[in-house]
PDB file of C-alpha atoms in Angstrom:
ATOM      1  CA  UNK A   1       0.000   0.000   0.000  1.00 55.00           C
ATOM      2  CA  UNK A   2       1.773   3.043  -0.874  1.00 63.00           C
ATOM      3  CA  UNK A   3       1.369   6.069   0.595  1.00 67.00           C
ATOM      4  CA  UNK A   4      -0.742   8.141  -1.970  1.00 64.00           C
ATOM      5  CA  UNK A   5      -3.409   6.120  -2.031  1.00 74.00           C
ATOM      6  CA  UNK A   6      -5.555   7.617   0.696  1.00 72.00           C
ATOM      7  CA  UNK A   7      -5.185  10.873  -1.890  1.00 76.00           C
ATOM      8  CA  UNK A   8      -6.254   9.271  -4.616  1.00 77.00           C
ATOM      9  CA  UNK A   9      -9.238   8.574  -3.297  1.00 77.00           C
ATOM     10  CA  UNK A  10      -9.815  12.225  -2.314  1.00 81.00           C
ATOM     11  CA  UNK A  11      -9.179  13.341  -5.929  1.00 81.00           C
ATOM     12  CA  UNK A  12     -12.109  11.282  -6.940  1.00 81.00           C
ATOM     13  CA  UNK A  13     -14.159  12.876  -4.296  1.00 83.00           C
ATOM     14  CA  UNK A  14     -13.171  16.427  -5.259  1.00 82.00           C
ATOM     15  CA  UNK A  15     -13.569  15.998  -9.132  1.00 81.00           C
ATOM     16  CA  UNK A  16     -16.799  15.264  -8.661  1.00 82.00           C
ATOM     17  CA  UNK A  17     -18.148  17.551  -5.282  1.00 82.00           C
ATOM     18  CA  UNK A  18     -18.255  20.187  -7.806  1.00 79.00           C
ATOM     19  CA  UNK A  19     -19.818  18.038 -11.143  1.00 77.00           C
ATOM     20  CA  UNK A  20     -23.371  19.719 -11.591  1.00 72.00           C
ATOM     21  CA  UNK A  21     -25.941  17.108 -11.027  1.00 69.00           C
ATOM     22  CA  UNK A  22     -28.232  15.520 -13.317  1.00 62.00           C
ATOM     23  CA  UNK A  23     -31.006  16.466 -11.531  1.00 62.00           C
ATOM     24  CA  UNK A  24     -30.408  20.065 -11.407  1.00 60.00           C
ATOM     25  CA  UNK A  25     -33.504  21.803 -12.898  1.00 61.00           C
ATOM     26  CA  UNK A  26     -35.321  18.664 -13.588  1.00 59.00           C
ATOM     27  CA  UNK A  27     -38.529  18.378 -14.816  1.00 62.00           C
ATOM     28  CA  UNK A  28     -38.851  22.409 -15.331  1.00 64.00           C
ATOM     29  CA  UNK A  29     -36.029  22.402 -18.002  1.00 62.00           C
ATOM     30  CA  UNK A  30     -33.863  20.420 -20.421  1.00 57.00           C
ATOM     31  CA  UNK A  31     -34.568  17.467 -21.847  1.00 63.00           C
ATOM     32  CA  UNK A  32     -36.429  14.337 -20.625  1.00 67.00           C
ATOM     33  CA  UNK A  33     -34.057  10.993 -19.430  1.00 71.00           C
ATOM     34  CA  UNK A  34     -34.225   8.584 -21.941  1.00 75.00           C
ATOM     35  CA  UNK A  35     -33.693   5.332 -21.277  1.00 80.00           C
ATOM     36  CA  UNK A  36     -32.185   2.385 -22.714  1.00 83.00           C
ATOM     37  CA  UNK A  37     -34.756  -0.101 -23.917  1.00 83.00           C
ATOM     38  CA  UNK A  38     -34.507  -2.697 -22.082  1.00 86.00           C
ATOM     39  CA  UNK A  39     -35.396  -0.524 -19.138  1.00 88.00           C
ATOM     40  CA  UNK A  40     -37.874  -1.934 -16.210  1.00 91.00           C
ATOM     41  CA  UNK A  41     -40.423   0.514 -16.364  1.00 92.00           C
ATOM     42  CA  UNK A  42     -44.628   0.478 -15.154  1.00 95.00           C
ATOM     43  CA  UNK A  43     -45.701  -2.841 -16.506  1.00 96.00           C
ATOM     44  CA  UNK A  44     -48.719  -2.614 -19.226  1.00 96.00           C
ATOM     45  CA  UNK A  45     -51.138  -5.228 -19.621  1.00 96.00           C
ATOM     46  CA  UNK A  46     -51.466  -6.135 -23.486  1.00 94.00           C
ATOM     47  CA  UNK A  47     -53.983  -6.918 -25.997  1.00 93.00           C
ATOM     48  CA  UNK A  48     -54.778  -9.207 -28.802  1.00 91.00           C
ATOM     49  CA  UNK A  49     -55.392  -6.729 -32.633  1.00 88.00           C
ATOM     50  CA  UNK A  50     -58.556  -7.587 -32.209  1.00 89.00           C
ATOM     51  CA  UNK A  51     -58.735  -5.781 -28.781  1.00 92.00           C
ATOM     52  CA  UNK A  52     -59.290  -8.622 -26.553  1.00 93.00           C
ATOM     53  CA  UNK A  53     -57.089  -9.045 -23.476  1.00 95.00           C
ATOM     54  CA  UNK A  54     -53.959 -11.438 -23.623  1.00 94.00           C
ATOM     55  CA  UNK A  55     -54.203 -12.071 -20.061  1.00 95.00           C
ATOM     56  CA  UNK A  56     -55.748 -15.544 -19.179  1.00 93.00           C
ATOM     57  CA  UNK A  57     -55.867 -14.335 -15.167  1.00 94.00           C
ATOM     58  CA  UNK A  58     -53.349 -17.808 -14.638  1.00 94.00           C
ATOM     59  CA  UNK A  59     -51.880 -15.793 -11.878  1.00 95.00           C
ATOM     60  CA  UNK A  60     -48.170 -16.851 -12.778  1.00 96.00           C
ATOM     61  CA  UNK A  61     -46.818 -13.347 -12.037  1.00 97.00           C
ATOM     62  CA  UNK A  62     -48.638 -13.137  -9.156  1.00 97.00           C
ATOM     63  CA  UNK A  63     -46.601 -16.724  -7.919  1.00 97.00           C
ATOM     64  CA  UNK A  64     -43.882 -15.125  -9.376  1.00 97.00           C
ATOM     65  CA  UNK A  65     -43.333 -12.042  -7.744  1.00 97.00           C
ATOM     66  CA  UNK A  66     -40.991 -11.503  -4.736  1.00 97.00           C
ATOM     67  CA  UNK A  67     -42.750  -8.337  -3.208  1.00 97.00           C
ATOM     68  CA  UNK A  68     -45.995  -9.746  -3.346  1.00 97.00           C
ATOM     69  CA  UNK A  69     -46.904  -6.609  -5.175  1.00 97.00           C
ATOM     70  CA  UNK A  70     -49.573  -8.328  -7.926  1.00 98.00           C
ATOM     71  CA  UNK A  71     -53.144  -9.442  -7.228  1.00 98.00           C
ATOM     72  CA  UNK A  72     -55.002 -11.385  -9.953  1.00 97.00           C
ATOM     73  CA  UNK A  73     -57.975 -12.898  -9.664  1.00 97.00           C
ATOM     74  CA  UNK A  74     -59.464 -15.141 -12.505  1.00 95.00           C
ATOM     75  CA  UNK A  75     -63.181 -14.966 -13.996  1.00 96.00           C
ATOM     76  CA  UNK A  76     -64.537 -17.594 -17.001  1.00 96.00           C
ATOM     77  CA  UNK A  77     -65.484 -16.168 -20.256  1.00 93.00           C
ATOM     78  CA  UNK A  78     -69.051 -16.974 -21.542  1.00 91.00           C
ATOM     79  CA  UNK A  79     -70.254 -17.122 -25.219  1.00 85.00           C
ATOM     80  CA  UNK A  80     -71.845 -13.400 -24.120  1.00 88.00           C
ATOM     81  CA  UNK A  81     -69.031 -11.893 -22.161  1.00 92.00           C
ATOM     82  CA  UNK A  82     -65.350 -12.223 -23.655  1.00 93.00           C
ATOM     83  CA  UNK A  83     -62.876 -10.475 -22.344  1.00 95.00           C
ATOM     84  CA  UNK A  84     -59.759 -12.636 -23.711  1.00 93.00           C
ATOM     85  CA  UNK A  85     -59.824 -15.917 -26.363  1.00 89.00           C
ATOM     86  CA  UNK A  86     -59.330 -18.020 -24.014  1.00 86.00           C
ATOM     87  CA  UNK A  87     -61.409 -19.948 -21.297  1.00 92.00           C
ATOM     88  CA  UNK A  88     -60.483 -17.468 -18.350  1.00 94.00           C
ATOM     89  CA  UNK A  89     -59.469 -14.161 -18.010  1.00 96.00           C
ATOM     90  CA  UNK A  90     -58.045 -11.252 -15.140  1.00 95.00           C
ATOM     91  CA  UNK A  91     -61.247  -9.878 -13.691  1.00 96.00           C
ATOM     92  CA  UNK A  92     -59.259  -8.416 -11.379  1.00 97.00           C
ATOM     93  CA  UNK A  93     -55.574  -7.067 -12.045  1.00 97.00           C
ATOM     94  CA  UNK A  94     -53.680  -5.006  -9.379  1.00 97.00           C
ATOM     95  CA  UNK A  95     -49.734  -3.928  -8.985  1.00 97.00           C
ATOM     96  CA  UNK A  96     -49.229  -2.322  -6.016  1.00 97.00           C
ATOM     97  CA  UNK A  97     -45.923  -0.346  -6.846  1.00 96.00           C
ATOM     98  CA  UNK A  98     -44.930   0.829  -3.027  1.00 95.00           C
ATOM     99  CA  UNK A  99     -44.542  -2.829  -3.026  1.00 96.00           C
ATOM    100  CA  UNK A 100     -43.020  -3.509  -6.329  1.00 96.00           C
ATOM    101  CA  UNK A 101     -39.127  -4.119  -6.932  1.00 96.00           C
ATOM    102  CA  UNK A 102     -39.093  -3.831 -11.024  1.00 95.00           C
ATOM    103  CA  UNK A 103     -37.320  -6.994 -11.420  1.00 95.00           C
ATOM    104  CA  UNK A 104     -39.387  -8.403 -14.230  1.00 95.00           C
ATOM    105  CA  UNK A 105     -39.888 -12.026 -12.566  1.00 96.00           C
ATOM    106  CA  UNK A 106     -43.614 -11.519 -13.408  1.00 96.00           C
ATOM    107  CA  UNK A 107     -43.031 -10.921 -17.176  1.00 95.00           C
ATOM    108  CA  UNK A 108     -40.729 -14.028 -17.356  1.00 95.00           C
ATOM    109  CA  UNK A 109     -43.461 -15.666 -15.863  1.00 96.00           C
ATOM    110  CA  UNK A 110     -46.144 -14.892 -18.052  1.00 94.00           C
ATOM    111  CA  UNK A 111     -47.378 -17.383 -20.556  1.00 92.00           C
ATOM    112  CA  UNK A 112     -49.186 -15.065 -23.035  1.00 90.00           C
ATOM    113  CA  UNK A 113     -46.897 -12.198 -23.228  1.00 92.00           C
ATOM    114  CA  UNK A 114     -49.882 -10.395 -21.973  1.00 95.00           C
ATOM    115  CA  UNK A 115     -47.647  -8.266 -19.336  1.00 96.00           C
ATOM    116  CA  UNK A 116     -45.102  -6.649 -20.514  1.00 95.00           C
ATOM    117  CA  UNK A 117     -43.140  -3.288 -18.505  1.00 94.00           C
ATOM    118  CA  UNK A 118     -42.343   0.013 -20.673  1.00 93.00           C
ATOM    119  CA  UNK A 119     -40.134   2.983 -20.311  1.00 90.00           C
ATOM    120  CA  UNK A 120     -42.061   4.918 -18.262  1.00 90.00           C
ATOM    121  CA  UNK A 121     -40.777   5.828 -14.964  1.00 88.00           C
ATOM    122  CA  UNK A 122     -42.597   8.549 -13.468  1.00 87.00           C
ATOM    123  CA  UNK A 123     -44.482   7.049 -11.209  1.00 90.00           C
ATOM    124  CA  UNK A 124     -44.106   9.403  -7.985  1.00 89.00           C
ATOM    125  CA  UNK A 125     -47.457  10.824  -6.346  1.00 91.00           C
ATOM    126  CA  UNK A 126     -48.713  12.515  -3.480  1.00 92.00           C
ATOM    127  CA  UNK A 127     -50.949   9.686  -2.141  1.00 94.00           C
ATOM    128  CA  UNK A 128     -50.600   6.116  -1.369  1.00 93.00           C
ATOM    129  CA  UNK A 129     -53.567   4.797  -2.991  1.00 93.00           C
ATOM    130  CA  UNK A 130     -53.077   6.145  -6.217  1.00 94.00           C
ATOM    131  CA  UNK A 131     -49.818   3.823  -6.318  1.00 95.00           C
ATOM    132  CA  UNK A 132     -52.062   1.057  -6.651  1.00 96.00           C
ATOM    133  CA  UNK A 133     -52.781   0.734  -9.771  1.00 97.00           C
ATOM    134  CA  UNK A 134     -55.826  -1.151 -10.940  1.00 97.00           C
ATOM    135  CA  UNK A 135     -56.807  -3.219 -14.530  1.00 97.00           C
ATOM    136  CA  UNK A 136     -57.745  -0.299 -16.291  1.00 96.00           C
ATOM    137  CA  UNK A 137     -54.708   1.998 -15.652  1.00 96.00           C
ATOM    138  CA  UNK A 138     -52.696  -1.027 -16.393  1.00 96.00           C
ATOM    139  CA  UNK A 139     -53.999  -2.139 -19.821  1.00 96.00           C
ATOM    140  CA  UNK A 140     -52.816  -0.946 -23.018  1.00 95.00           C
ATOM    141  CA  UNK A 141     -54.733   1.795 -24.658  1.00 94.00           C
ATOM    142  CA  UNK A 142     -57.114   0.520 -27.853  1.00 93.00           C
ATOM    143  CA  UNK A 143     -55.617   1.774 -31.206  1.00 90.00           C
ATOM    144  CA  UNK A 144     -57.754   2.274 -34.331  1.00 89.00           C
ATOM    145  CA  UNK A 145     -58.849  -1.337 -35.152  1.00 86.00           C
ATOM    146  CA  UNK A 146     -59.671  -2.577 -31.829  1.00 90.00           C
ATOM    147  CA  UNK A 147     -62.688  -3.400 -30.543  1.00 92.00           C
ATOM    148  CA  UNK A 148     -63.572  -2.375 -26.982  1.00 94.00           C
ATOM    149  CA  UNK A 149     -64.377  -6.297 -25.141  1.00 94.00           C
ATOM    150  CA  UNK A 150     -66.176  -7.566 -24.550  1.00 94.00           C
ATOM    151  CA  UNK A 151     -67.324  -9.334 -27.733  1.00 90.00           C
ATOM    152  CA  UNK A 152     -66.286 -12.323 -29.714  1.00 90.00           C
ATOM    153  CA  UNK A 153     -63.268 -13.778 -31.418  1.00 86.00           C
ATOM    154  CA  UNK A 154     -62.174 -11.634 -34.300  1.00 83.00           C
ATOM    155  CA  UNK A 155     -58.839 -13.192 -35.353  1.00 81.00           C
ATOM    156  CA  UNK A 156     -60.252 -17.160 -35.397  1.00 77.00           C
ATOM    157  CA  UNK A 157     -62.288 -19.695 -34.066  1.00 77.00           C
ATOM    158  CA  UNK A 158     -60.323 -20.762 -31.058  1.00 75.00           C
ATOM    159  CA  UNK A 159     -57.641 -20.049 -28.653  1.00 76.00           C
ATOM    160  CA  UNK A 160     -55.270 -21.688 -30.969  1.00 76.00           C
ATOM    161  CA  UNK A 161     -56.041 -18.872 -33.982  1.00 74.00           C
ATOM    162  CA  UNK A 162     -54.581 -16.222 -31.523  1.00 76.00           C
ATOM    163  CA  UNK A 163     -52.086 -17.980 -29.867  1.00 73.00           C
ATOM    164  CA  UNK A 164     -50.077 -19.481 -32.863  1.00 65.00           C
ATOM    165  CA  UNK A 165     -51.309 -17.391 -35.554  1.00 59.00           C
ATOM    166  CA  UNK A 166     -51.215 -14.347 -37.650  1.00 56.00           C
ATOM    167  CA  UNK A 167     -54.324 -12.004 -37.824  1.00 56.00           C
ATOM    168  CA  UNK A 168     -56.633 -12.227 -40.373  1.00 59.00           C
ATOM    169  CA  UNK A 169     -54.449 -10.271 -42.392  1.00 61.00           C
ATOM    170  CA  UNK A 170     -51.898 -12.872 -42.711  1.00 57.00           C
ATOM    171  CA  UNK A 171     -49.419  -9.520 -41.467  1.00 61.00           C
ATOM    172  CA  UNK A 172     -47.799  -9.034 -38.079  1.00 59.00           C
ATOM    173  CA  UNK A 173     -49.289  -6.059 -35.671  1.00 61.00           C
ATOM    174  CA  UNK A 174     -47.357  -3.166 -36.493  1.00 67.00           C
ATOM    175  CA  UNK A 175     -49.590  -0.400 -34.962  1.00 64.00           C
ATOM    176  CA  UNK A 176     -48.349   1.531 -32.173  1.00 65.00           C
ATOM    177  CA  UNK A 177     -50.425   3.135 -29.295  1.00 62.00           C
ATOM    178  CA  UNK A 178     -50.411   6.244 -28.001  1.00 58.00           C
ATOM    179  CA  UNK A 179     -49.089   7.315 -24.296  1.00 59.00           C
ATOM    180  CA  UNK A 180     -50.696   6.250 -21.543  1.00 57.00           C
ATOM    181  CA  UNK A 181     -51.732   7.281 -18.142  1.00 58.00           C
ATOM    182  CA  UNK A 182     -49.393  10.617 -17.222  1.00 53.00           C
ATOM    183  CA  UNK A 183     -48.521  11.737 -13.437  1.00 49.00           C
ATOM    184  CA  UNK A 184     -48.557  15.449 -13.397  1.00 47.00           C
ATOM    185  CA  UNK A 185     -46.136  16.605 -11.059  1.00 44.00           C
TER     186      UNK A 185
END
């Protein structure tokens, strides 16, 4: 150990005591953080073209997650009321995020792809219990060419038409939706 290394380690400290911070003026002025994209952001629940739900309400994330931060709770689809293409579907879809660690354990776990997390990671507010967010502030906003559920298959007969297939236009989903749910500061 030689004896300039306690300095070195002040230099460090010193260069950057004085480095202006990235924080400095933020939100009121420069640009917004961008962030790489494979960032853990809020998680988004996703939907079919046809504007059914993908979730099944299996409650794999929910098993999944660490925190304990999901609650999912299952309903059957009738010939009358379908909310997804499959047999069941999340009646009930909570994410408490005081809870949640972003570790994406829940999307790994997810057999439909029907939860996904995006970029989005202003998620402070002044209350508690608008950090729990519910189904609807969770699901993916309906683009021109969806259908608001509940009402029948559009892309095929059975599960197996949305699950392994195309839509009926024999062309993947390229649409993109717009923002959704904003916290004003």
């Amino acid at each position: 150990m030689g004896i300039l290394d306690p300095w070195a380690g002040f230099g460090i400290t010193l260069n950057t005591i004085f480095r202006k911070p990235f924080t400095q003026g933020y939100p009121q002025k420069g640009k917004e953080k961008v962030t790489m994209p494979r960032f853990h952001g809020r998680h988004q629940l996703n939907r079919w073209p046809d504007g059914l739900e993908k979730c099944v309400g299996c409650e794999l994330c929910a098993w999944a997650c660490p925190a304990d931060a999901i609650y999912v709770e299952g309903a059957d689809n009738t010939d009358d009321q379908r909310f997804s293409p499959g047999e069941r579907y999340g009646h009930v879809y909570q994410i408490n995020y005081l809870r949640c660690i972003f570790c994406g354990l829940c999307i790994e776990a997810c057999p439909t792809r029907a939860l996904t997390m995006t970029n989005e990671f202003k998620l402070a507010d002044t209350s508690r219990s608008s950090l729990i967010y519910e189904k609807q502030d969770l699901l993916a906003p309906l683009v021109p060419g969806m259908e608001q559920p509940p009402h029948p298959r559009r892309l095929g007969e059975g599960e197996k038409d949305y699950f392994l297939g195309l839509p009926s236009t024999g062309q993947p989903d390229t649409r993109t939706a717009a923002p959704s749910r904003g916290v004003t500061p």
